[in-house]
Amino acid sequence: MSHLLPSSPTPSTHFDAIIIGAGASGLFCAFHLAQRGKSVLVLDHANKAGKKILMSGGGRCNFINMDVRPEHFISHNPHFVRSALAKFTPHHFMNYIYKHGIGFHEKSHGQLFCDESSKDILNMLLNECRHHGVTIWLNTKINTINKNNEFILSTHKDSREHILSARSLIIATGGLSIPTLGASGFGYEVATQFGHHILPTSAGLVPFTFTDHVGHMAKALSGISTDVIAFNDKAQFALPLLFTHRGLSGPAMLQLSNYWQLGEHIHINLLPHTDAGKLLIKHKNAHPKQYIRTALAPYFAKKLLLALESNFWHTYKDSELGNIKDKELITLGDTLNDWQIKPSGTEGYRVAEVTCGGVDTCEVSGKTFESKLCGGLYFIGEVLDVTGWLGGYNFHWAWASGFACAMAV
């Protein structure tokens, strides 16, 4: 079944609500509005709806996490998410999964993925929109937006100008991540036009890059993963780390990237839940002729172990434990439990899963998602200064914010 809805202009140019952005939050909001009897038009400059949905989760779409709490979201206004999350839970969304017969499985930590394809989620959204009479225009450029008693939009579609009007305008344009899929700062431009502040944006859930010896080490170990605890003074995550030809990635690094600023160090415990210094001294006492690499062999892949040896204890690589002072072993243990490194940056919006920062939520109602500065203007999804953790949380924010807005318009 095609996932494109009829897109030719309709005779009517007035709608109860116009939504800009045919992504997760926009489509979810659209059919809930239409379900309530509202006439709804969704506009998008892309040639396909839901492009980010299709590529998410490696093409399987991590569409929800069954354990969603306010602390799983980052915002300068942390209480903003509470109302929407309380109104719409993961169980509410699962009703649609069951209704549409979408097969799914849990990977870990409550993360649910499609058994087949991300297309299942997009088709679910588009079928609901189709069923409830939502109009979707793709390949549509918005030239101007003005407001008198209602919002007036000048748009271009099919080489023709169309003047559209609506009592409510909902911005669901997303952030800046993955520009090759059409991401842009248009939503921020609209917010600024109507007096809103944009909090500084940055790439989130993104791998770290390095220009020093760490970068060379990561490139040599590309493809190797190991369980770590990644942390700084703001957060810590016990998850896998992945070495890549560009730097450090994997869930641990992606999560920590949301809490990192350029110029800061990050810390990695390469032996989580183990006091590495005590472990080495214990081996020294029991097996004094052992080498350090032998004592640590059960904990690391061979290639990683040799790289650590070259970088962390090269001086002692051919020394028996019995010939190494306890003080030196404790120092090495501290390094393994707290490897302090300084990224040169991240891979940026090109591969970032989300955008940190955005429309200041202090200027938006957390219950209705209506602007406090301009009546009838709403913001939902990633365009807001709300960033979820890795693992389905950003999709849940799309569903929850879209639903709360739809119930209020």
CSV table of C-alpha atoms in Angstrom, one decimal:
chain,number,residue,atom,x,y,z
A,1,MET,CA,0.0,0.0,0.0
A,2,SER,CA,1.4,3.4,-0.9
A,3,HIS,CA,2.2,5.6,2.1
A,4,LEU,CA,1.4,8.8,0.1
A,5,LEU,CA,-1.9,10.5,0.6
A,6,PRO,CA,-3.8,12.4,-2.1
A,7,SER,CA,-1.8,15.6,-2.4
A,8,SER,CA,-3.5,17.7,-5.0
A,9,PRO,CA,-4.9,21.0,-3.7
A,10,THR,CA,-8.5,20.9,-2.5
A,11,PRO,CA,-11.1,23.6,-3.3
A,12,SER,CA,-11.1,24.7,0.4
A,13,THR,CA,-8.2,26.9,1.5
A,14,HIS,CA,-9.4,27.3,5.0
A,15,PHE,CA,-8.7,24.7,7.7
A,16,ASP,CA,-9.3,24.4,11.4
A,17,ALA,CA,-5.6,23.6,11.8
A,18,ILE,CA,-2.5,23.6,9.6
A,19,ILE,CA,0.4,21.5,10.7
A,20,ILE,CA,3.9,22.2,9.3
A,21,GLY,CA,5.9,19.0,9.3
A,22,ALA,CA,4.8,15.5,8.2
A,23,GLY,CA,6.9,13.6,10.7
A,24,ALA,CA,6.1,11.6,13.8
A,25,SER,CA,4.6,14.4,15.9
A,26,GLY,CA,2.9,16.1,13.1
A,27,LEU,CA,1.1,13.1,11.7
A,28,PHE,CA,0.1,11.8,15.1
A,29,CYS,CA,-1.3,15.1,16.0
A,30,ALA,CA,-3.1,15.4,12.7
A,31,PHE,CA,-5.2,12.3,12.9
A,32,HIS,CA,-6.2,12.9,16.5
A,33,LEU,CA,-7.3,16.4,15.5
A,34,ALA,CA,-9.3,15.0,12.6
A,35,GLN,CA,-10.8,12.4,14.8
A,36,ARG,CA,-12.3,15.2,16.9
A,37,GLY,CA,-14.0,16.6,13.7
A,38,LYS,CA,-11.4,19.3,12.8
A,39,SER,CA,-10.3,20.0,9.2
A,40,VAL,CA,-6.6,19.4,9.1
A,41,LEU,CA,-3.9,20.2,6.5
A,42,VAL,CA,-0.3,18.9,6.9
A,43,LEU,CA,2.4,20.7,4.9
A,44,ASP,CA,5.9,19.4,4.2
A,45,HIS,CA,8.7,20.5,1.8
A,46,ALA,CA,9.9,16.9,1.4
A,47,ASN,CA,8.8,14.5,-1.3
A,48,LYS,CA,7.9,11.8,1.3
A,49,ALA,CA,6.3,11.9,4.7
A,50,GLY,CA,8.1,10.6,7.7
A,51,LYS,CA,11.6,10.2,6.2
A,52,LYS,CA,13.2,10.1,9.7
A,53,ILE,CA,10.8,7.4,10.8
A,54,LEU,CA,11.8,5.2,7.9
A,55,MET,CA,15.5,5.4,8.8
A,56,SER,CA,15.2,5.2,12.6
A,57,GLY,CA,16.4,2.2,14.5
A,58,GLY,CA,18.4,0.8,11.6
A,59,GLY,CA,15.2,0.6,9.6
A,60,ARG,CA,13.2,-1.2,12.4
A,61,CYS,CA,12.1,2.0,14.3
A,62,ASN,CA,12.5,2.0,18.1
A,63,PHE,CA,9.0,3.4,18.3
A,64,ILE,CA,8.5,3.5,22.1
A,65,ASN,CA,10.1,2.7,25.4
A,66,MET,CA,7.8,1.0,28.0
A,67,ASP,CA,9.5,2.8,30.9
A,68,VAL,CA,9.1,6.5,30.3
A,69,ARG,CA,9.7,9.1,33.1
A,70,PRO,CA,10.3,12.8,33.1
A,71,GLU,CA,14.0,12.2,34.1
A,72,HIS,CA,14.5,10.6,30.7
A,73,PHE,CA,14.2,14.0,29.0
A,74,ILE,CA,16.5,17.0,29.0
A,75,SER,CA,15.2,20.6,29.0
A,76,HIS,CA,16.1,23.9,30.5
A,77,ASN,CA,12.6,23.7,31.9
A,78,PRO,CA,12.6,20.1,33.2
A,79,HIS,CA,9.0,20.2,34.6
A,80,PHE,CA,7.6,21.0,31.1
A,81,VAL,CA,7.3,17.4,30.0
A,82,ARG,CA,5.3,16.1,33.0
A,83,SER,CA,1.8,16.9,31.9
A,84,ALA,CA,2.1,15.5,28.4
A,85,LEU,CA,3.8,12.3,29.7
A,86,ALA,CA,1.0,11.8,32.3
A,87,LYS,CA,-1.7,12.2,29.7
A,88,PHE,CA,-0.2,9.8,27.1
A,89,THR,CA,1.7,6.7,28.2
A,90,PRO,CA,3.4,4.0,26.3
A,91,HIS,CA,0.4,1.8,26.8
A,92,HIS,CA,-1.8,4.3,25.0
A,93,PHE,CA,0.5,4.1,22.0
A,94,MET,CA,0.6,0.3,22.1
A,95,ASN,CA,-3.2,0.3,21.4
A,96,TYR,CA,-2.4,1.5,17.9
A,97,ILE,CA,0.3,-1.1,17.5
A,98,TYR,CA,-2.1,-3.8,18.4
A,99,LYS,CA,-4.9,-2.3,16.3
A,100,HIS,CA,-2.8,-2.3,13.2
A,101,GLY,CA,-1.3,-5.7,13.9
A,102,ILE,CA,2.3,-4.5,13.9
A,103,GLY,CA,4.8,-7.2,15.0
A,104,PHE,CA,7.3,-6.0,17.5
A,105,HIS,CA,10.0,-7.2,19.9
A,106,GLU,CA,11.9,-5.8,22.9
A,107,LYS,CA,15.6,-5.5,22.6
A,108,SER,CA,16.6,-4.2,26.0
A,109,HIS,CA,15.7,-1.7,28.7
A,110,GLY,CA,12.1,-1.6,27.5
A,111,GLN,CA,13.0,-0.6,23.9
A,112,LEU,CA,10.4,-1.9,21.4
A,113,PHE,CA,11.3,-2.3,17.7
A,114,CYS,CA,9.2,-3.3,14.7
A,115,ASP,CA,9.7,-7.0,13.7
A,116,GLU,CA,9.6,-6.1,10.0
A,117,SER,CA,10.2,-2.5,9.0
A,118,SER,CA,9.9,1.1,10.1
A,119,LYS,CA,7.4,1.4,7.2
A,120,ASP,CA,4.9,-0.3,9.5
A,121,ILE,CA,4.9,2.7,11.8
A,122,LEU,CA,4.7,5.3,9.0
A,123,ASN,CA,1.9,3.3,7.3
A,124,MET,CA,0.0,3.2,10.5
A,125,LEU,CA,0.2,7.0,10.9
A,126,LEU,CA,-0.7,7.6,7.3
A,127,ASN,CA,-3.6,5.1,7.3
A,128,GLU,CA,-5.0,6.8,10.4
A,129,CYS,CA,-4.7,10.2,8.7
A,130,ARG,CA,-6.4,8.8,5.6
A,131,HIS,CA,-9.2,7.2,7.6
A,132,HIS,CA,-9.9,10.4,9.4
A,133,GLY,CA,-9.7,12.7,6.4
A,134,VAL,CA,-6.5,14.5,7.0
A,135,THR,CA,-5.1,16.4,3.9
A,136,ILE,CA,-1.4,16.1,3.3
A,137,TRP,CA,0.5,18.3,0.8
A,138,LEU,CA,4.1,17.3,0.2
A,139,ASN,CA,6.6,19.2,-2.0
A,140,THR,CA,5.2,22.4,-0.6
A,141,LYS,CA,7.2,25.5,0.0
A,142,ILE,CA,6.0,28.0,2.5
A,143,ASN,CA,6.8,31.6,1.5
A,144,THR,CA,5.2,33.7,4.2
A,145,ILE,CA,3.2,33.3,7.4
A,146,ASN,CA,1.1,36.1,8.8
A,147,LYS,CA,-1.5,36.5,11.4
A,148,ASN,CA,-4.5,38.7,11.8
A,149,ASN,CA,-7.6,37.0,13.2
A,150,GLU,CA,-6.2,33.8,11.8
A,151,PHE,CA,-3.0,32.5,10.2
A,152,ILE,CA,-2.5,33.2,6.5
A,153,LEU,CA,0.1,31.1,4.7
A,154,SER,CA,1.4,31.8,1.2
A,155,THR,CA,2.6,28.5,-0.3
A,156,HIS,CA,3.9,27.1,-3.5
A,157,LYS,CA,2.8,23.7,-4.8
A,158,ASP,CA,2.6,22.3,-8.3
A,159,SER,CA,4.2,25.5,-9.6
A,160,ARG,CA,1.2,27.5,-8.3
A,161,GLU,CA,0.8,29.8,-5.4
A,162,HIS,CA,-1.9,28.9,-2.8
A,163,ILE,CA,-3.1,31.1,0.0
A,164,LEU,CA,-4.2,29.0,3.0
A,165,SER,CA,-5.7,30.0,6.3
A,166,ALA,CA,-6.3,28.4,9.6
A,167,ARG,CA,-7.4,29.3,13.2
A,168,SER,CA,-4.5,27.2,14.6
A,169,LEU,CA,-1.0,26.7,13.3
A,170,ILE,CA,1.0,23.8,14.7
A,171,ILE,CA,4.8,23.7,14.2
A,172,ALA,CA,6.1,20.1,14.0
A,173,THR,CA,9.2,20.7,11.9
A,174,GLY,CA,11.7,18.8,14.1
A,175,GLY,CA,15.3,19.9,14.6
A,176,LEU,CA,18.5,20.2,12.6
A,177,SER,CA,19.6,16.5,12.8
A,178,ILE,CA,20.3,14.6,9.6
A,179,PRO,CA,19.9,17.5,7.0
A,180,THR,CA,20.1,15.0,4.1
A,181,LEU,CA,16.6,13.9,5.2
A,182,GLY,CA,15.3,17.4,4.9
A,183,ALA,CA,16.0,18.8,8.4
A,184,SER,CA,16.1,22.6,8.6
A,185,GLY,CA,15.7,25.5,11.0
A,186,PHE,CA,12.4,26.5,9.5
A,187,GLY,CA,10.5,25.9,12.7
A,188,TYR,CA,12.9,28.1,14.7
A,189,GLU,CA,12.4,30.8,12.1
A,190,VAL,CA,8.6,30.7,12.6
A,191,ALA,CA,9.1,30.7,16.4
A,192,THR,CA,11.4,33.8,16.2
A,193,GLN,CA,8.9,35.6,13.8
A,194,PHE,CA,6.3,35.4,16.6
A,195,GLY,CA,8.6,36.5,19.4
A,196,HIS,CA,9.9,33.2,20.8
A,197,HIS,CA,13.4,32.7,22.0
A,198,ILE,CA,15.5,29.8,20.6
A,199,LEU,CA,17.8,28.2,23.2
A,200,PRO,CA,21.2,27.3,21.7
A,201,THR,CA,21.0,24.1,19.6
A,202,SER,CA,23.6,21.3,19.3
A,203,ALA,CA,23.8,17.8,17.9
A,204,GLY,CA,22.5,15.2,20.3
A,205,LEU,CA,22.8,11.4,20.6
A,206,VAL,CA,25.9,11.7,18.4
A,207,PRO,CA,29.3,10.0,18.4
A,208,PHE,CA,32.4,11.7,19.7
A,209,THR,CA,35.5,12.5,17.5
A,210,PHE,CA,39.1,12.8,18.5
A,211,THR,CA,42.2,14.3,16.8
A,212,ASP,CA,44.8,12.9,19.3
A,213,HIS,CA,46.0,9.4,20.1
A,214,VAL,CA,42.5,8.3,21.2
A,215,GLY,CA,41.4,8.9,17.6
A,216,HIS,CA,44.2,6.7,16.2
A,217,MET,CA,43.4,4.0,18.8
A,218,ALA,CA,39.7,4.1,18.0
A,219,LYS,CA,40.4,3.8,14.2
A,220,ALA,CA,42.6,0.7,14.8
A,221,LEU,CA,39.9,-0.9,17.0
A,222,SER,CA,37.0,0.1,14.6
A,223,GLY,CA,34.1,-2.3,15.1
A,224,ILE,CA,35.0,-3.5,18.6
A,225,SER,CA,32.4,-3.0,21.3
A,226,THR,CA,32.8,-3.3,25.1
A,227,ASP,CA,30.6,-2.6,28.1
A,228,VAL,CA,31.6,0.5,30.1
A,229,ILE,CA,30.3,3.2,32.4
A,230,ALA,CA,30.5,6.5,30.6
A,231,PHE,CA,30.2,9.6,32.9
A,232,ASN,CA,30.9,13.2,33.6
A,233,ASP,CA,29.7,15.5,36.4
A,234,LYS,CA,26.1,15.6,35.0
A,235,ALA,CA,25.3,12.0,34.1
A,236,GLN,CA,26.5,8.4,33.8
A,237,PHE,CA,25.4,5.5,31.7
A,238,ALA,CA,26.3,1.8,32.0
A,239,LEU,CA,26.1,0.8,28.3
A,240,PRO,CA,28.2,-0.5,25.5
A,241,LEU,CA,30.9,1.6,23.9
A,242,LEU,CA,31.8,1.2,20.2
A,243,PHE,CA,35.1,2.1,18.6
A,244,THR,CA,34.8,3.5,15.1
A,245,HIS,CA,37.1,4.8,12.4
A,246,ARG,CA,36.0,8.3,13.4
A,247,GLY,CA,36.1,8.0,17.2
A,248,LEU,CA,33.8,6.6,20.0
A,249,SER,CA,30.2,5.7,19.5
A,250,GLY,CA,27.7,3.1,20.9
A,251,PRO,CA,24.9,3.7,23.3
A,252,ALA,CA,27.1,4.9,26.1
A,253,MET,CA,28.7,7.7,24.0
A,254,LEU,CA,25.5,8.7,22.3
A,255,GLN,CA,23.8,9.1,25.7
A,256,LEU,CA,26.6,11.1,27.2
A,257,SER,CA,26.8,13.4,24.2
A,258,ASN,CA,23.6,15.0,25.4
A,259,TYR,CA,25.3,16.1,28.6
A,260,TRP,CA,28.6,17.3,27.0
A,261,GLN,CA,29.9,20.7,25.9
A,262,LEU,CA,32.8,21.3,23.6
A,263,GLY,CA,36.0,21.6,25.6
A,264,GLU,CA,34.9,19.3,28.4
A,265,HIS,CA,36.4,15.9,29.3
A,266,ILE,CA,34.5,12.7,29.5
A,267,HIS,CA,35.2,9.7,31.7
A,268,ILE,CA,35.1,6.0,30.9
A,269,ASN,CA,35.2,3.1,33.3
A,270,LEU,CA,36.5,0.3,31.2
A,271,LEU,CA,36.0,-2.2,34.0
A,272,PRO,CA,32.5,-1.5,35.4
A,273,HIS,CA,31.7,-2.9,38.8
A,274,THR,CA,35.4,-4.0,39.3
A,275,ASP,CA,38.1,-2.2,41.2
A,276,ALA,CA,40.9,-2.7,38.7
A,277,GLY,CA,43.7,-1.8,41.1
A,278,LYS,CA,42.5,-4.4,43.7
A,279,LEU,CA,42.1,-6.9,41.0
A,280,LEU,CA,45.7,-6.5,39.8
A,281,ILE,CA,47.1,-6.7,43.3
A,282,LYS,CA,45.0,-9.8,44.0
A,283,HIS,CA,46.5,-11.4,40.9
A,284,LYS,CA,50.0,-10.3,41.9
A,285,ASN,CA,49.7,-12.0,45.2
A,286,ALA,CA,48.2,-15.2,43.8
A,287,HIS,CA,50.2,-15.3,40.5
A,288,PRO,CA,53.3,-13.1,40.8
A,289,LYS,CA,54.8,-14.4,37.5
A,290,GLN,CA,51.6,-13.4,35.6
A,291,TYR,CA,51.6,-10.4,33.2
A,292,ILE,CA,49.1,-7.6,33.4
A,293,ARG,CA,47.5,-8.7,30.1
A,294,THR,CA,47.0,-12.2,31.4
A,295,ALA,CA,45.2,-10.9,34.5
A,296,LEU,CA,42.9,-8.7,32.3
A,297,ALA,CA,42.4,-11.1,29.5
A,298,PRO,CA,39.0,-12.3,30.7
A,299,TYR,CA,37.6,-8.8,30.6
A,300,PHE,CA,38.6,-7.5,27.1
A,301,ALA,CA,38.7,-8.7,23.5
A,302,LYS,CA,42.3,-9.6,22.5
A,303,LYS,CA,42.7,-6.8,20.1
A,304,LEU,CA,41.4,-4.3,22.6
A,305,LEU,CA,43.5,-5.7,25.3
A,306,LEU,CA,46.7,-5.2,23.2
A,307,ALA,CA,45.7,-1.7,22.4
A,308,LEU,CA,45.1,-0.9,26.1
A,309,GLU,CA,48.5,-2.4,26.9
A,310,SER,CA,50.2,-0.2,24.2
A,311,ASN,CA,48.5,2.9,25.5
A,312,PHE,CA,48.1,2.3,29.3
A,313,TRP,CA,51.0,0.1,30.5
A,314,HIS,CA,53.5,-0.2,27.7
A,315,THR,CA,56.4,0.2,30.2
A,316,TYR,CA,55.3,-2.9,32.1
A,317,LYS,CA,54.0,-5.0,29.2
A,318,ASP,CA,56.8,-7.6,29.7
A,319,SER,CA,57.1,-7.2,33.5
A,320,GLU,CA,55.8,-9.9,35.8
A,321,LEU,CA,53.2,-8.6,38.3
A,322,GLY,CA,55.5,-9.6,41.2
A,323,ASN,CA,58.1,-7.0,39.9
A,324,ILE,CA,55.6,-4.1,39.7
A,325,LYS,CA,55.0,-2.0,42.8
A,326,ASP,CA,51.4,-2.0,44.3
A,327,LYS,CA,51.4,1.8,43.8
A,328,GLU,CA,51.9,1.4,40.1
A,329,LEU,CA,49.2,-1.2,39.8
A,330,ILE,CA,46.7,1.0,41.7
A,331,THR,CA,47.6,3.9,39.4
A,332,LEU,CA,46.9,1.7,36.4
A,333,GLY,CA,43.7,0.5,38.0
A,334,ASP,CA,42.6,4.1,38.5
A,335,THR,CA,43.2,4.7,34.8
A,336,LEU,CA,41.1,1.7,33.7
A,337,ASN,CA,38.3,2.7,36.0
A,338,ASP,CA,38.5,6.4,35.1
A,339,TRP,CA,39.9,6.9,31.6
A,340,GLN,CA,39.7,10.7,31.2
A,341,ILE,CA,39.7,11.9,27.6
A,342,LYS,CA,38.8,15.1,25.8
A,343,PRO,CA,36.8,14.8,22.5
A,344,SER,CA,37.7,17.3,19.8
A,345,GLY,CA,34.0,17.4,18.9
A,346,THR,CA,31.2,15.2,17.6
A,347,GLU,CA,30.2,14.0,14.2
A,348,GLY,CA,27.6,16.7,14.2
A,349,TYR,CA,24.1,17.1,12.8
A,350,ARG,CA,25.0,14.8,9.8
A,351,VAL,CA,24.5,11.7,11.9
A,352,ALA,CA,22.9,13.1,15.1
A,353,GLU,CA,19.7,11.4,16.1
A,354,VAL,CA,18.3,14.5,17.8
A,355,THR,CA,18.8,18.2,18.3
A,356,CYS,CA,19.4,19.5,21.8
A,357,GLY,CA,17.9,23.0,22.5
A,358,GLY,CA,15.2,24.7,20.5
A,359,VAL,CA,12.1,26.7,21.2
A,360,ASP,CA,12.2,27.9,24.8
A,361,THR,CA,9.5,25.8,26.7
A,362,CYS,CA,9.1,28.6,29.3
A,363,GLU,CA,7.1,30.4,26.5
A,364,VAL,CA,4.9,27.4,25.7
A,365,SER,CA,2.1,25.8,27.7
A,366,GLY,CA,3.1,22.3,28.9
A,367,LYS,CA,-0.6,21.3,28.9
A,368,THR,CA,-1.8,22.5,25.5
A,369,PHE,CA,1.5,23.3,23.7
A,370,GLU,CA,0.1,26.6,22.7
A,371,SER,CA,2.4,29.6,22.6
A,372,LYS,CA,2.1,32.0,25.5
A,373,LEU,CA,3.1,34.8,23.2
A,374,CYS,CA,0.8,34.2,20.2
A,375,GLY,CA,-2.7,32.6,20.5
A,376,GLY,CA,-3.4,29.8,18.1
A,377,LEU,CA,0.3,29.0,17.5
A,378,TYR,CA,1.5,25.6,18.8
A,379,PHE,CA,4.8,23.8,19.0
A,380,ILE,CA,5.2,20.0,19.3
A,381,GLY,CA,8.0,17.4,19.0
A,382,GLU,CA,11.7,18.0,18.5
A,383,VAL,CA,11.4,21.7,17.6
A,384,LEU,CA,11.0,22.3,21.3
A,385,ASP,CA,13.8,22.4,23.9
A,386,VAL,CA,13.1,18.8,24.9
A,387,THR,CA,15.6,16.0,24.2
A,388,GLY,CA,14.9,12.4,25.1
A,389,TRP,CA,17.4,9.7,25.9
A,390,LEU,CA,18.4,7.0,23.4
A,391,GLY,CA,15.9,4.1,23.3
A,392,GLY,CA,12.5,5.3,22.0
A,393,TYR,CA,12.1,8.3,24.3
A,394,ASN,CA,12.2,10.9,21.5
A,395,PHE,CA,9.4,9.0,19.6
A,396,HIS,CA,7.4,9.0,22.8
A,397,TRP,CA,7.8,12.7,23.1
A,398,ALA,CA,6.5,13.1,19.5
A,399,TRP,CA,3.4,11.0,20.4
A,400,ALA,CA,2.8,12.6,23.8
A,401,SER,CA,3.2,16.2,22.6
A,402,GLY,CA,1.2,15.6,19.5
A,403,PHE,CA,-1.6,14.0,21.4
A,404,ALA,CA,-1.7,16.8,24.1
A,405,CYS,CA,-1.8,19.4,21.4
A,406,ALA,CA,-4.6,17.7,19.5
A,407,MET,CA,-6.7,17.5,22.6
A,408,ALA,CA,-6.3,21.2,23.2
A,409,VAL,CA,-6.8,22.7,19.7
